[in-house]
Coordinates of C-alpha atoms in Angstrom, one line a residue:
Chain A
M1155 CA 108.3 96.5 125.7
F1156 CA 104.7 95.9 126.6
R1157 CA 105.7 95.2 130.0
D1158 CA 107.8 98.7 130.4
I1159 CA 104.4 100.3 129.1
A1160 CA 102.4 98.8 130.9
E1161 CA 104.2 99.6 134.6
W1162 CA 104.6 103.2 133.4
L1163 CA 100.9 103.1 132.7
A1164 CA 100.1 102.0 135.9
N1165 CA 101.6 104.3 138.0
S1166 CA 100.5 107.3 135.8
P1167 CA 97.2 109.7 136.5
A1168 CA 95.5 108.3 133.0
R1169 CA 94.8 104.9 134.9
E1170 CA 93.2 106.7 137.6
F1171 CA 91.6 109.0 135.8
S1172 CA 90.3 106.4 132.7
A1173 CA 89.2 103.5 136.2
G1174 CA 87.5 106.3 138.3
L1175 CA 85.5 107.4 135.1
L1176 CA 84.7 103.8 134.0
S1177 CA 83.4 102.8 137.4
S1178 CA 81.5 106.2 138.5
I1179 CA 79.0 106.7 135.0
P1180 CA 76.6 104.0 135.5
G1181 CA 76.5 102.3 132.4
L1182 CA 79.6 103.4 130.7
P1183 CA 81.5 100.2 129.7
P1184 CA 78.6 98.5 128.1
I1185 CA 77.9 102.5 125.8
L1186 CA 82.1 102.2 125.2
Q1187 CA 82.0 98.5 124.0
T1188 CA 78.6 99.3 121.4
V1189 CA 80.7 102.0 120.0
H1190 CA 83.5 100.0 119.8
L1191 CA 81.3 97.4 118.0
L1192 CA 79.5 100.0 116.1
S1193 CA 83.0 101.4 114.8
I1194 CA 83.9 97.5 113.8
V1195 CA 80.7 98.1 111.8
A1196 CA 82.5 100.8 110.3
I1197 CA 85.6 98.8 109.3
M1198 CA 83.7 95.8 107.6
A1199 CA 81.5 98.7 106.1
S1200 CA 84.6 99.7 104.0
I1201 CA 88.1 98.0 103.9
V1202 CA 86.3 94.7 104.5
L1203 CA 83.3 95.1 101.6
I1204 CA 86.7 96.6 99.6
D1205 CA 88.4 93.7 100.4
L1206 CA 85.5 91.5 99.5
R1207 CA 84.5 92.9 96.0
I1208 CA 88.5 92.8 94.9
L1209 CA 88.4 88.9 95.2
G1210 CA 84.8 89.3 93.2
L1211 CA 83.2 87.8 96.6
A1212 CA 80.5 91.0 96.6
V1213 CA 78.5 94.2 95.3
P1214 CA 80.0 93.5 91.4
S1215 CA 77.8 96.9 90.3
Q1216 CA 80.0 98.9 92.5
Q1217 CA 82.6 100.6 90.9
L1218 CA 86.9 99.6 92.8
D1219 CA 88.0 102.9 92.2
E1220 CA 84.7 105.0 93.6
M1221 CA 84.3 102.8 96.1
I1222 CA 87.7 102.7 97.6
V1223 CA 87.6 107.1 97.3
R1224 CA 83.6 107.0 99.1
L1225 CA 85.0 104.4 101.7
R1226 CA 87.9 106.0 102.7
A1227 CA 86.3 108.3 105.3
W1228 CA 84.4 105.1 106.7
T1229 CA 87.6 103.7 107.6
V1230 CA 89.1 106.5 109.1
W1231 CA 86.1 107.1 111.6
G1232 CA 86.3 103.3 112.6
V1233 CA 89.8 103.3 113.4
I1234 CA 89.2 106.5 115.6
G1235 CA 86.3 105.2 117.3
A1236 CA 87.5 102.0 117.7
I1237 CA 90.7 103.4 119.6
I1238 CA 88.8 106.3 121.6
S1239 CA 86.3 103.9 122.8
G1240 CA 88.7 101.0 123.5
I1241 CA 91.7 103.0 125.2
L1242 CA 89.9 104.0 128.4
F1243 CA 89.8 100.1 129.2
V1244 CA 93.6 99.6 128.5
L1245 CA 94.5 102.7 130.3
A1246 CA 92.4 101.7 133.1
R1247 CA 94.2 98.0 133.9
P1248 CA 96.9 98.4 131.4
N1249 CA 98.5 95.1 133.4
R1250 CA 95.4 93.2 132.2
Y1251 CA 95.7 94.2 128.9
L1252 CA 99.1 95.1 127.9
L1253 CA 101.1 92.0 129.5
N1254 CA 98.2 89.3 127.9
P1255 CA 99.3 87.4 125.2
V1256 CA 96.3 87.7 122.8
F1257 CA 96.2 91.6 123.9
Q1258 CA 99.6 91.8 122.3
I1259 CA 99.2 89.5 119.2
K1260 CA 95.6 92.0 118.6
F1261 CA 98.0 95.1 119.2
I1262 CA 100.5 93.9 116.7
L1263 CA 98.5 92.7 114.0
L1264 CA 96.3 96.0 114.2
I1265 CA 99.6 98.1 113.8
G1266 CA 100.8 95.5 110.7
V1267 CA 96.9 96.0 109.0
L1268 CA 96.7 99.8 109.0
I1269 CA 100.2 100.0 107.3
L1270 CA 99.1 97.6 104.6
T1271 CA 95.6 100.0 104.7
V1272 CA 97.2 103.2 104.1
C1273 CA 99.6 101.4 101.9
F1274 CA 96.6 100.1 99.5
Y1275 CA 95.0 103.2 99.9
R1276 CA 97.7 105.1 99.2
W1277 CA 98.5 102.3 96.1
S1278 CA 95.3 102.8 94.5
A1279 CA 95.4 106.3 93.9
K1280 CA 98.1 106.6 91.9
N1281 CA 97.6 102.9 89.9
P1282 CA 93.2 103.4 89.5
F1283 CA 92.3 99.9 88.6
S1284 CA 89.6 100.9 85.9
H1285 CA 92.9 102.1 83.7
E1286 CA 94.9 99.0 84.0
P1287 CA 92.9 96.2 85.1
G1288 CA 95.0 93.5 84.3
N1289 CA 98.1 94.0 86.2
N1290 CA 96.7 95.5 89.2
I1291 CA 93.9 93.6 90.1
G1292 CA 96.7 90.4 90.7
I1293 CA 98.6 92.9 93.3
A1294 CA 95.4 93.8 95.2
K1295 CA 93.6 90.0 95.5
G1296 CA 97.0 89.2 97.4
V1297 CA 96.4 92.3 99.3
A1298 CA 93.3 91.7 99.7
V1299 CA 93.1 87.9 101.4
V1300 CA 96.1 89.2 103.9
S1301 CA 93.9 92.4 105.1
L1302 CA 90.6 90.3 104.6
L1303 CA 92.0 87.7 107.1
M1304 CA 93.9 90.0 109.3
W1305 CA 90.4 92.0 110.4
I1306 CA 89.0 89.3 110.8
V1307 CA 91.7 87.6 113.7
V1308 CA 92.3 91.8 114.9
V1309 CA 88.2 91.3 115.6
M1310 CA 88.2 87.8 117.2
A1311 CA 91.4 88.5 119.3
G1312 CA 89.4 91.1 120.8
R1313 CA 86.8 88.8 122.4
W1314 CA 89.3 86.4 123.1
I1315 CA 91.4 88.7 125.8
A1316 CA 89.2 87.5 128.7
Y1317 CA 90.3 83.7 127.5
S1318 CA 93.3 84.0 126.7
E1319 CA 94.3 80.5 129.4
Y1320 CA 93.0 78.7 126.9
L1321 CA 95.3 79.4 124.3
F1322 CA 98.2 80.4 126.8
W1323 CA 98.2 78.8 130.0
P1324 CA 100.5 80.4 132.5
G1325 CA 103.6 78.5 133.9
Chain B
M265 CA 57.3 74.7 132.8
L266 CA 58.9 77.0 130.0
N267 CA 61.6 77.3 132.6
E268 CA 62.1 73.5 132.8
F269 CA 62.6 73.9 129.0
F270 CA 66.0 76.0 129.4
L271 CA 67.2 73.9 132.3
W272 CA 66.5 71.2 130.2
L273 CA 68.5 73.0 127.1
E274 CA 71.4 74.1 129.8
Y275 CA 71.9 70.2 130.6
L276 CA 72.2 69.2 126.6
P277 CA 75.5 67.3 126.7
L278 CA 76.2 70.0 123.8
A279 CA 75.6 73.1 126.0
Q280 CA 77.5 72.1 128.5
H281 CA 80.5 71.1 126.0
I282 CA 80.5 74.8 125.0
G283 CA 80.1 76.2 128.3
A284 CA 83.2 75.1 129.6
T285 CA 85.5 74.8 126.3
W286 CA 87.1 76.9 124.3
W287 CA 84.2 76.4 122.3
F288 CA 82.7 79.6 124.2
P289 CA 85.2 82.5 123.1
L290 CA 85.0 80.8 119.8
M291 CA 81.4 81.3 119.3
E292 CA 81.4 85.0 120.9
S293 CA 84.3 86.1 118.5
L294 CA 82.2 84.2 115.4
H295 CA 79.3 86.0 116.9
V296 CA 80.8 89.7 117.0
V297 CA 82.6 89.0 113.5
S298 CA 78.9 87.9 111.6
M299 CA 77.1 90.5 113.3
T300 CA 79.2 93.5 112.8
L301 CA 79.6 92.2 108.7
M302 CA 75.7 92.0 109.1
L303 CA 75.3 95.9 110.3
G304 CA 77.7 97.0 108.1
T305 CA 75.8 96.1 105.0
I306 CA 72.3 96.8 106.3
L307 CA 73.7 100.5 107.1
M308 CA 74.8 100.9 103.2
V309 CA 71.4 99.9 102.1
D310 CA 69.8 101.9 104.7
L311 CA 72.2 104.8 104.3
R312 CA 71.3 104.8 100.3
I313 CA 67.6 104.7 100.9
L314 CA 68.1 107.9 103.6
G315 CA 70.4 109.5 100.5
F316 CA 73.3 109.9 102.2
A317 CA 75.6 107.2 100.6
A318 CA 76.1 105.7 97.2
N319 CA 73.5 107.5 94.9
R320 CA 74.9 106.9 92.4
Y321 CA 73.8 103.2 92.3
A322 CA 70.5 101.8 91.7
I323 CA 68.8 101.1 95.6
S324 CA 67.7 97.4 94.0
T325 CA 71.1 97.2 92.7
M326 CA 72.5 97.8 96.4
S327 CA 69.7 96.0 98.4
S328 CA 69.8 92.9 95.9
E329 CA 73.8 92.6 96.4
L330 CA 74.2 93.4 99.9
V331 CA 71.5 91.3 101.4
P332 CA 72.0 88.3 101.0
W333 CA 75.4 89.4 103.0
S334 CA 73.2 90.6 105.4
A335 CA 71.5 87.6 105.7
V336 CA 74.2 84.6 105.4
S337 CA 75.8 86.7 108.3
L338 CA 72.8 86.8 110.3
T339 CA 72.1 83.2 109.9
I340 CA 75.7 82.8 111.6
A341 CA 74.7 85.7 114.6
S342 CA 72.1 83.2 115.3
V343 CA 73.6 80.1 115.6
T344 CA 76.5 81.7 117.9
G345 CA 74.0 83.5 119.8
V346 CA 71.7 80.2 120.2
A347 CA 74.9 77.9 120.9
M348 CA 76.0 81.2 123.8
F349 CA 72.8 81.5 125.2
I350 CA 71.8 77.4 126.2
T351 CA 74.9 77.2 127.9
R352 CA 72.9 79.5 130.7
A353 CA 69.5 79.5 129.7
S354 CA 67.4 79.5 132.4
T355 CA 69.9 82.6 134.1
H356 CA 69.6 84.3 130.4
A357 CA 66.0 84.1 129.8
V358 CA 65.1 86.2 133.0
N359 CA 68.5 88.6 131.9
P360 CA 66.2 91.9 130.9
A361 CA 69.1 93.1 128.3
L362 CA 67.9 89.8 126.7
Q363 CA 64.7 90.3 126.6
I364 CA 64.7 93.6 125.7
K365 CA 67.6 92.4 123.0
M366 CA 64.9 90.1 121.4
L367 CA 61.8 92.3 121.7
L368 CA 64.3 95.2 119.9
M369 CA 64.9 92.1 116.9
V370 CA 61.5 90.8 116.7
L371 CA 60.7 94.9 115.8
A372 CA 63.3 94.7 113.3
A373 CA 62.4 91.8 112.0
I374 CA 59.0 92.7 111.5
N375 CA 60.9 96.1 110.3
I376 CA 62.1 93.8 107.5
V377 CA 59.4 92.2 106.4
T378 CA 57.4 95.4 106.2
V379 CA 59.6 96.8 103.6
H380 CA 59.8 93.3 101.3
C381 CA 56.2 93.0 101.6
Y382 CA 55.0 96.5 100.7
V383 CA 57.7 99.2 100.8
F384 CA 59.8 97.6 98.0
R385 CA 56.5 97.0 96.0
G386 CA 56.9 100.6 94.1
V387 CA 61.0 100.5 94.1
V388 CA 60.9 100.5 90.2
N389 CA 59.3 104.0 90.6
W390 CA 62.1 106.0 92.7
D391 CA 64.5 103.4 92.6
A392 CA 67.5 105.4 90.8
G393 CA 66.2 108.7 92.7
K394 CA 68.0 110.1 95.5
V395 CA 64.6 110.8 97.6
A396 CA 62.6 107.6 98.6
P397 CA 59.3 107.6 99.5
F398 CA 59.0 108.6 103.4
S399 CA 58.0 105.3 104.1
A400 CA 61.0 103.9 102.8
R401 CA 63.4 106.7 104.2
F402 CA 61.3 105.8 108.1
S403 CA 61.8 101.6 107.8
A404 CA 65.4 102.8 106.8
G405 CA 66.2 104.9 109.9
C406 CA 64.1 102.5 111.9
S407 CA 65.9 100.0 110.6
L408 CA 69.6 101.5 112.2
G409 CA 68.0 102.5 115.5
L410 CA 66.6 99.0 116.0
W411 CA 70.0 97.6 115.2
V412 CA 71.9 99.7 117.5
G413 CA 69.4 99.1 120.3
V414 CA 70.0 95.3 119.9
F415 CA 74.2 95.9 119.7
L416 CA 73.7 98.0 123.1
A417 CA 71.2 95.5 124.5
G418 CA 73.4 92.5 123.7
R419 CA 77.0 93.9 124.8
W420 CA 74.5 94.5 128.3
I421 CA 73.7 91.4 128.9
G422 CA 76.9 90.4 130.3
H423 CA 76.9 93.1 132.9
I424 CA 73.8 92.2 134.4
V425 CA 74.7 88.4 134.8

């Protein structure tokens, strides 16, 4: 699947456009990478902090239902910002990314954790923690551990794309 | 003299080991996780001081619950940052992006000391209010601007080497 998409992208005008943009505007690559990092900051300050709050590790004074509503926009914009700032690099060099096993793992985990996050937001809106804290918090703690680990691996995997040969020696 | 010190760092067995193995990407990825968590927690406190977010909570509560996370993350980011620096210390030391990053971090540190020694002194008077005094809002704005600059300069290091 990744191979087909890479081949299709490699021959698309989007590749030429992205590669041209990244090489012609001085400083664009580090600026976009910084936008990518700042988008991760927004994800850390929203979803990751909510996970830590659920696990009882951070911000005990903040009320969980209120936090979830207040920080939702941060998660949404963080994810949008990260996708926009990351996609140009993938489009410019589709083979380098899509055929890289670390990128593939990152991509699949990212889709997984995004689905988990959407489900968690919908579920917590229907089952406020302030109403029946006893039942909900057990499920929420399980989700929080999985979400926390997945986000950390996704963020770390981003850096490992450039070093995948340490993990997956070709041939 | 200084250059000899940087070369000495480079030839440390630890520096050689980090530079030649999977330790380097491990340090780099932990650097990213810790620094984003650090700025995430700093961002929340700064936006509260600026009156843009979480105004229902007192500034001192936000600060006392989030600053420990910023401090621990900053420590991890510093250790992993030094671990990467020593692998090519003499080259990195003359990298303008790294020099700018260090300058911005010194300014951010001065800002932090100023906030905690002077600005936060009278916090009980404006703790729960939406509008903090100008000095506090100014420091919070500087903090955000400086840390974004640190991120940009830090990311630029690898584009110059």
